[in-house]
Structure formats: structure tokens, C-alpha cells
Coordinates of C-alpha atoms in Angstrom, one line a residue:
M14 CA 38.1 8.1 -2.8
S15 CA 38.9 7.9 1.0
L16 CA 41.2 4.8 1.2
P17 CA 44.6 6.6 1.4
T18 CA 43.6 8.2 4.8
R19 CA 43.2 4.7 6.2
L20 CA 46.6 3.2 5.6
G21 CA 48.3 1.8 8.7
C22 CA 50.7 -0.9 9.9
S23 CA 50.6 -4.0 11.9
T24 CA 53.2 -4.6 14.6
I25 CA 53.8 -8.0 13.0
T26 CA 55.7 -6.0 10.4
F27 CA 58.1 -5.3 13.3
Q28 CA 58.0 -8.8 14.9
H29 CA 61.7 -8.6 15.4
L30 CA 61.5 -5.7 17.9
P31 CA 60.1 -5.5 21.5
L32 CA 56.7 -3.8 21.5
A33 CA 57.9 -0.4 22.5
D34 CA 60.5 -0.2 19.9
A35 CA 58.2 -1.5 17.2
L36 CA 55.8 1.3 18.0
T37 CA 58.5 3.9 17.7
D38 CA 59.5 2.5 14.3
I39 CA 55.9 2.3 13.2
A40 CA 55.2 5.9 14.1
A41 CA 58.4 7.0 12.1
L42 CA 56.6 5.7 9.0
G43 CA 54.0 8.5 9.4
V44 CA 50.9 6.2 10.0
T45 CA 48.7 6.6 13.0
E46 CA 46.8 3.5 13.1
I47 CA 48.0 -0.2 13.8
D48 CA 47.0 -3.7 14.3
L49 CA 48.6 -5.3 17.4
G50 CA 50.3 -8.6 16.9
A51 CA 49.3 -11.4 19.2
L52 CA 50.2 -14.6 17.2
P53 CA 52.2 -17.3 18.7
G54 CA 55.0 -18.2 16.2
V55 CA 54.7 -15.0 14.3
C56 CA 54.5 -12.0 16.8
D57 CA 54.9 -12.0 20.6
H58 CA 54.1 -8.3 21.3
V59 CA 51.2 -9.5 23.5
P60 CA 52.4 -12.3 25.9
F61 CA 50.7 -15.6 25.5
D62 CA 50.3 -15.9 29.4
L63 CA 48.2 -12.8 29.4
D64 CA 47.8 -12.1 33.2
D65 CA 46.8 -8.5 34.7
A66 CA 50.4 -7.3 34.8
A67 CA 50.9 -8.2 31.1
I68 CA 47.7 -6.3 30.1
D69 CA 48.8 -3.3 32.1
R70 CA 52.2 -3.3 30.4
V71 CA 50.9 -3.7 26.8
V72 CA 48.2 -1.0 27.6
A73 CA 51.1 1.4 28.9
D74 CA 53.2 1.0 25.8
L75 CA 50.4 1.7 23.6
A76 CA 49.4 4.8 25.5
A77 CA 52.7 6.1 25.3
S78 CA 53.1 5.7 21.5
G79 CA 50.0 7.9 20.7
L80 CA 49.0 5.4 18.0
T81 CA 45.5 4.2 17.6
V82 CA 44.8 0.5 17.6
R83 CA 42.5 -0.8 15.1
S84 CA 42.5 -4.5 16.0
V85 CA 44.3 -7.3 18.0
N86 CA 45.5 -10.1 15.6
S87 CA 45.3 -13.1 17.8
D88 CA 45.0 -16.9 18.1
I89 CA 43.2 -19.0 20.7
G90 CA 44.1 -22.4 19.4
D91 CA 43.0 -24.8 16.7
L92 CA 39.3 -24.2 16.3
N93 CA 38.7 -27.3 14.4
D94 CA 40.3 -29.4 17.0
P95 CA 37.8 -31.7 18.7
G96 CA 40.1 -32.4 21.6
A97 CA 40.8 -28.7 22.5
D98 CA 40.7 -27.8 26.3
E99 CA 37.4 -25.6 26.0
A100 CA 37.8 -24.1 29.3
A101 CA 41.5 -22.9 28.7
R102 CA 40.4 -21.5 25.4
A103 CA 37.5 -19.6 26.8
Q104 CA 39.9 -18.1 29.5
H105 CA 42.4 -17.1 27.0
L106 CA 39.6 -15.5 24.8
D107 CA 38.4 -13.4 27.7
R108 CA 41.9 -12.1 28.5
L109 CA 42.4 -11.0 24.9
L110 CA 39.0 -9.4 24.8
R111 CA 39.8 -7.6 28.1
L112 CA 43.1 -6.3 26.5
T113 CA 41.2 -5.3 23.2
A114 CA 38.6 -3.3 25.1
A115 CA 41.4 -1.8 27.4
I116 CA 43.3 -0.4 24.5
G117 CA 40.3 0.9 22.7
A118 CA 40.7 -1.4 19.7
R119 CA 37.6 -2.0 17.5
A120 CA 37.9 -5.7 17.2
L121 CA 39.8 -9.0 18.0
V122 CA 40.8 -10.9 15.1
L123 CA 40.9 -14.9 15.1
P124 CA 42.2 -17.4 12.4
C125 CA 39.8 -20.2 11.2
G126 CA 41.5 -23.6 12.2
A127 CA 44.8 -25.2 12.6
L128 CA 47.8 -24.8 10.5
G129 CA 47.5 -27.2 7.4
H130 CA 44.8 -27.8 4.8
E131 CA 43.8 -31.2 5.8
P132 CA 40.8 -31.4 8.2
I133 CA 41.2 -33.1 11.5
E134 CA 37.8 -35.1 11.6
G135 CA 36.3 -34.2 8.1
E136 CA 35.6 -31.0 6.1
A137 CA 32.1 -30.6 7.0
A138 CA 32.6 -31.4 10.7
D139 CA 35.6 -29.2 11.0
L140 CA 33.6 -26.3 9.4
D141 CA 30.8 -26.8 11.8
R142 CA 33.2 -26.9 14.7
V143 CA 35.0 -23.6 13.6
A144 CA 31.6 -22.0 12.9
Y145 CA 30.4 -22.8 16.3
A146 CA 33.6 -21.6 18.1
L147 CA 33.5 -18.3 16.2
A148 CA 29.8 -17.6 16.9
T149 CA 30.6 -18.3 20.6
A150 CA 33.6 -16.0 20.5
A151 CA 31.4 -13.3 18.7
D152 CA 28.9 -13.3 21.6
A153 CA 31.8 -13.0 24.0
A154 CA 33.3 -10.2 22.2
H155 CA 30.1 -8.1 22.1
G156 CA 29.9 -8.6 25.7
H157 CA 33.1 -6.8 26.0
G158 CA 31.8 -3.9 23.8
V159 CA 34.2 -5.0 20.8
E160 CA 33.8 -6.9 17.5
L161 CA 35.1 -10.1 16.4
W162 CA 36.8 -10.3 12.9
I163 CA 38.1 -13.6 11.3
E164 CA 40.6 -14.3 8.7
S165 CA 38.4 -16.9 7.0
L166 CA 40.8 -17.1 4.1
H167 CA 44.3 -17.8 5.4
Y168 CA 46.6 -19.8 3.0
L169 CA 48.5 -21.8 5.7
R170 CA 45.4 -22.7 7.6
F171 CA 42.4 -25.2 7.3
S172 CA 40.2 -22.6 5.8
W173 CA 42.9 -21.8 3.1
G174 CA 40.9 -20.9 -0.1
R175 CA 37.8 -19.1 -1.1
E176 CA 35.6 -22.2 -1.5
R177 CA 36.2 -23.3 2.1
A178 CA 35.9 -19.7 3.4
D179 CA 32.6 -19.3 1.7
A180 CA 31.3 -22.6 3.2
L181 CA 32.3 -21.2 6.5
H182 CA 30.5 -17.8 5.8
A183 CA 27.4 -19.8 5.0
R184 CA 27.4 -21.6 8.3
L185 CA 28.0 -18.4 10.4
D186 CA 25.1 -16.7 8.5
A187 CA 22.8 -19.7 9.5
A188 CA 24.0 -19.1 13.0
G189 CA 23.3 -15.5 12.9
A190 CA 26.8 -14.8 14.2
R191 CA 28.0 -11.2 14.1
V192 CA 31.4 -11.5 12.5
G193 CA 33.5 -9.4 10.2
I194 CA 35.9 -10.7 7.6
V195 CA 39.5 -9.7 7.3
L196 CA 40.5 -9.8 3.7
D197 CA 44.3 -10.6 3.4
V198 CA 45.1 -10.0 -0.3
A199 CA 48.3 -12.1 -0.1
H200 CA 46.4 -15.2 1.2
V201 CA 43.8 -14.8 -1.5
T202 CA 46.5 -14.5 -4.2
A203 CA 48.6 -17.6 -2.6
A204 CA 45.5 -19.7 -2.6
G205 CA 45.1 -19.0 -6.4
D206 CA 41.9 -17.2 -6.1
D207 CA 40.9 -14.1 -8.0
L208 CA 41.3 -11.0 -5.8
P209 CA 38.8 -8.5 -7.6
S210 CA 36.2 -11.3 -7.8
T211 CA 36.7 -12.3 -4.3
I212 CA 36.3 -8.7 -3.1
A213 CA 33.2 -8.3 -5.2
H214 CA 31.7 -11.4 -3.7
W215 CA 32.5 -10.6 -0.2
Q216 CA 30.8 -7.1 -0.5
G217 CA 29.2 -6.2 2.9
R218 CA 31.4 -8.7 4.8
I219 CA 34.7 -7.0 4.7
A220 CA 35.6 -5.1 7.8
H221 CA 39.4 -4.8 7.5
V222 CA 42.2 -5.4 4.9
H223 CA 45.7 -6.8 5.3
L224 CA 48.3 -5.8 2.7
R225 CA 51.4 -7.9 1.7
D226 CA 52.5 -9.2 -1.7
A227 CA 52.2 -12.9 -2.7
V228 CA 52.5 -15.4 -5.6
P229 CA 50.4 -18.6 -5.9
G230 CA 51.7 -20.9 -3.2
D231 CA 53.6 -18.2 -1.3
F232 CA 51.7 -15.8 0.9
S233 CA 54.7 -13.5 2.0
R234 CA 56.5 -11.4 -0.4
R235 CA 57.5 -7.8 -0.1
I236 CA 55.3 -5.1 -1.7
G237 CA 56.0 -5.0 -5.3
E238 CA 57.7 -8.4 -5.5
G239 CA 54.8 -10.7 -6.0
D240 CA 51.6 -10.8 -8.3
V241 CA 49.2 -8.7 -6.2
D242 CA 47.7 -5.9 -8.4
F243 CA 47.4 -3.4 -5.6
P244 CA 45.7 -0.5 -7.8
A245 CA 43.1 -3.1 -8.9
A246 CA 42.5 -4.3 -5.5
F247 CA 42.1 -0.9 -4.0
R248 CA 39.7 0.0 -7.0
A249 CA 37.7 -3.2 -6.1
L250 CA 37.5 -2.2 -2.6
D251 CA 36.3 1.3 -3.5
E252 CA 33.7 -0.1 -5.8
I253 CA 32.1 -2.0 -2.9
G254 CA 32.1 1.0 -0.7
F255 CA 34.9 -0.3 1.7
S256 CA 35.5 2.2 4.3
G257 CA 37.7 0.3 6.8
A258 CA 41.3 0.3 7.4
C259 CA 44.1 -1.0 5.1
I260 CA 47.1 -2.3 7.2
L261 CA 50.6 -3.3 6.1
E262 CA 51.3 -6.7 7.7
Q263 CA 54.7 -7.9 6.3
P264 CA 56.5 -10.2 8.6
S265 CA 60.1 -11.4 7.7
R266 CA 59.3 -14.9 9.0
A267 CA 56.3 -16.8 10.3
Y268 CA 55.7 -20.0 12.2
V269 CA 59.4 -20.9 12.5
D270 CA 61.5 -21.1 15.7
D271 CA 63.3 -17.8 15.0
A272 CA 60.2 -15.9 13.8
T273 CA 60.5 -13.3 16.6
S274 CA 64.3 -13.3 17.0
A275 CA 65.4 -9.8 18.1
V276 CA 67.5 -7.6 15.8
E277 CA 69.3 -4.3 16.3
G278 CA 71.5 -1.8 14.7
D279 CA 71.9 -1.9 10.8
R280 CA 69.6 -4.8 10.5
R281 CA 66.9 -2.9 12.3
E282 CA 67.4 0.0 10.1
E283 CA 67.3 -2.1 7.0
L284 CA 63.9 -3.7 8.0
A285 CA 62.6 -0.2 8.9
G286 CA 63.6 1.1 5.3
I287 CA 61.8 -2.0 3.8
A288 CA 58.5 -1.1 5.7
D289 CA 59.0 2.6 4.7
R290 CA 59.3 1.7 1.0
S291 CA 56.2 -0.7 1.2
I292 CA 54.2 2.2 2.7
T293 CA 55.2 4.5 -0.1
R294 CA 54.5 1.8 -3.0
L295 CA 51.0 1.2 -1.3
R296 CA 50.2 4.9 -1.1
D297 CA 51.3 5.2 -4.8
A298 CA 48.9 2.2 -5.6
M299 CA 46.1 4.0 -3.8
A300 CA 46.5 7.0 -5.9
A301 CA 46.9 4.9 -9.1
S302 CA 43.5 3.2 -8.3
A303 CA 41.8 6.3 -8.6
T304 CA 42.6 6.6 -12.2
L305 CA 41.7 3.0 -13.2

């Protein structure tokens, strides 16, 4: 079983620190691979106003850390919004793709719709709009030499459960879109969907995995404090031949005004300790999965 060698950490886990400090604390966990957080309202390690100077600063911080970036977890706006500024969205996407390529990351990750479960225009129309935007973004990504991955099931967003995610996958398949799926075990659990069944059903689609604990209705619990059966999840991933990375993504807060408030001193040490214990529990779960 190869999964234990692919355990990494998202900088979103250290959303409370400037990027350079976050990278220092991640390296101290003994992991070598990261996701880079670029999600407004969750993690500002990549500036939203991503000009050339900002790209250069991020590239320099990452180069100094010695860590490998697996993906850039980003947002370019509500893909199901019929009133979106398409030109501004395309420009933002191009900047993010330039950054993704410059840091040697494999993929840019996008969410699938606005925060909230209700459609803006109608479920079918919103799914059509999201699928078209993602297919267009995938073409742009491949033009930059990187992949596009999506969180097609995100409990807080329009595509919040497996039924809607599967409907989106069908549209992407029909469009011939080259898109990988990011499986977030916490979002699947929060939505009330069966995790091993979802993993089996998505065989061949899953490019990347986010790890966090959850209970139905709550997508953000610390590892070991929710209902996710991690050994069973790792076993299910092994059974479908998954060979990508598994990344701890455990923010303290999300989509609130103080989500990225800076901390230092004892609180910084406390949060680093929580991340370290989470990594240890995940490694133990990976080892346990081999005996199931």
C-alpha cells in the first residue's frame, strides 16, 4: 500500500500565519508536499489581486521552503452566477494558472458554484453554467501545462452533495472536459453521503484527496473528533488504485470575517500541535487500513 508516502498538508491548515511562517510550521510536521491556499474568506496566502509582483513573492517564499506544491486551491467567483464579469474572471484565472505553472504545481483547484445550496437560476441551468465554465477553465489550464481539478462536492456550495456532483460529472463528460476530482472526505460526510460508496463510484475520477473530520451537517472537525472512518476511507482509496496525494486541510475558521486573523506565541504553538496530532492520527489510520 503506497498511501502513507503521499500524506501532505494544505497551507489552509495554517491560515492564521503569513505564508512564509505557514511553510515553516508545515515543514516541521515532517511532510514534504503541500496544497497552496488561495481562497478568499478562508486563506489569503495568495493575494486576490495577483499582479506580477505578488506572483514573484509567492514563488520566492515557496522556493525558500523546499516544499513541493501539489495544487493551488483557489476561487475565481461563483461559476453559476449568470451576471458574473466574464472578462474579470478570465483574467483572474489566467493569473492563477500562471502562478500554478511557475511554482511547479500539478493542478489548479476550483469549487463548483456559489456558497449556498439554492440555485441562482434553476438547478439544471446552474449545472450547465458551472460545467461550461469548468470546461473552459480546463482548456485554459492545459494551455499553461497544468491540470484543472474541482471540488465537485462541497457541502457549503451549490454542488453540495453527491447527487448534484454526479449530475455535474455527467455534463463534464458530455463536454469532453479534462477535469480531475478532488475528494474531500469531510464534505462527503457532512452531506450525509456514504464515503466508501462515493469513492468506489468515483473510481477513475479522483485525482486528489482532502482530509478533515466531519459529522452530518458540519464539515469542519479535527481529525478524530467526527464520524469519518479514515481507515475505511484509505482502504477504499487503495481498492480503486488511487495513487494521488492525501492532504490535511484543517482550517480553524472558514468564510467569516476573522478567518485569516493572525496569531502568534502560545496560540501559534497550540495550532501547530493540533496539526501535528492530526498528521499522526492520519498516519496511524493509513497503517490500520492495511489490516482491514
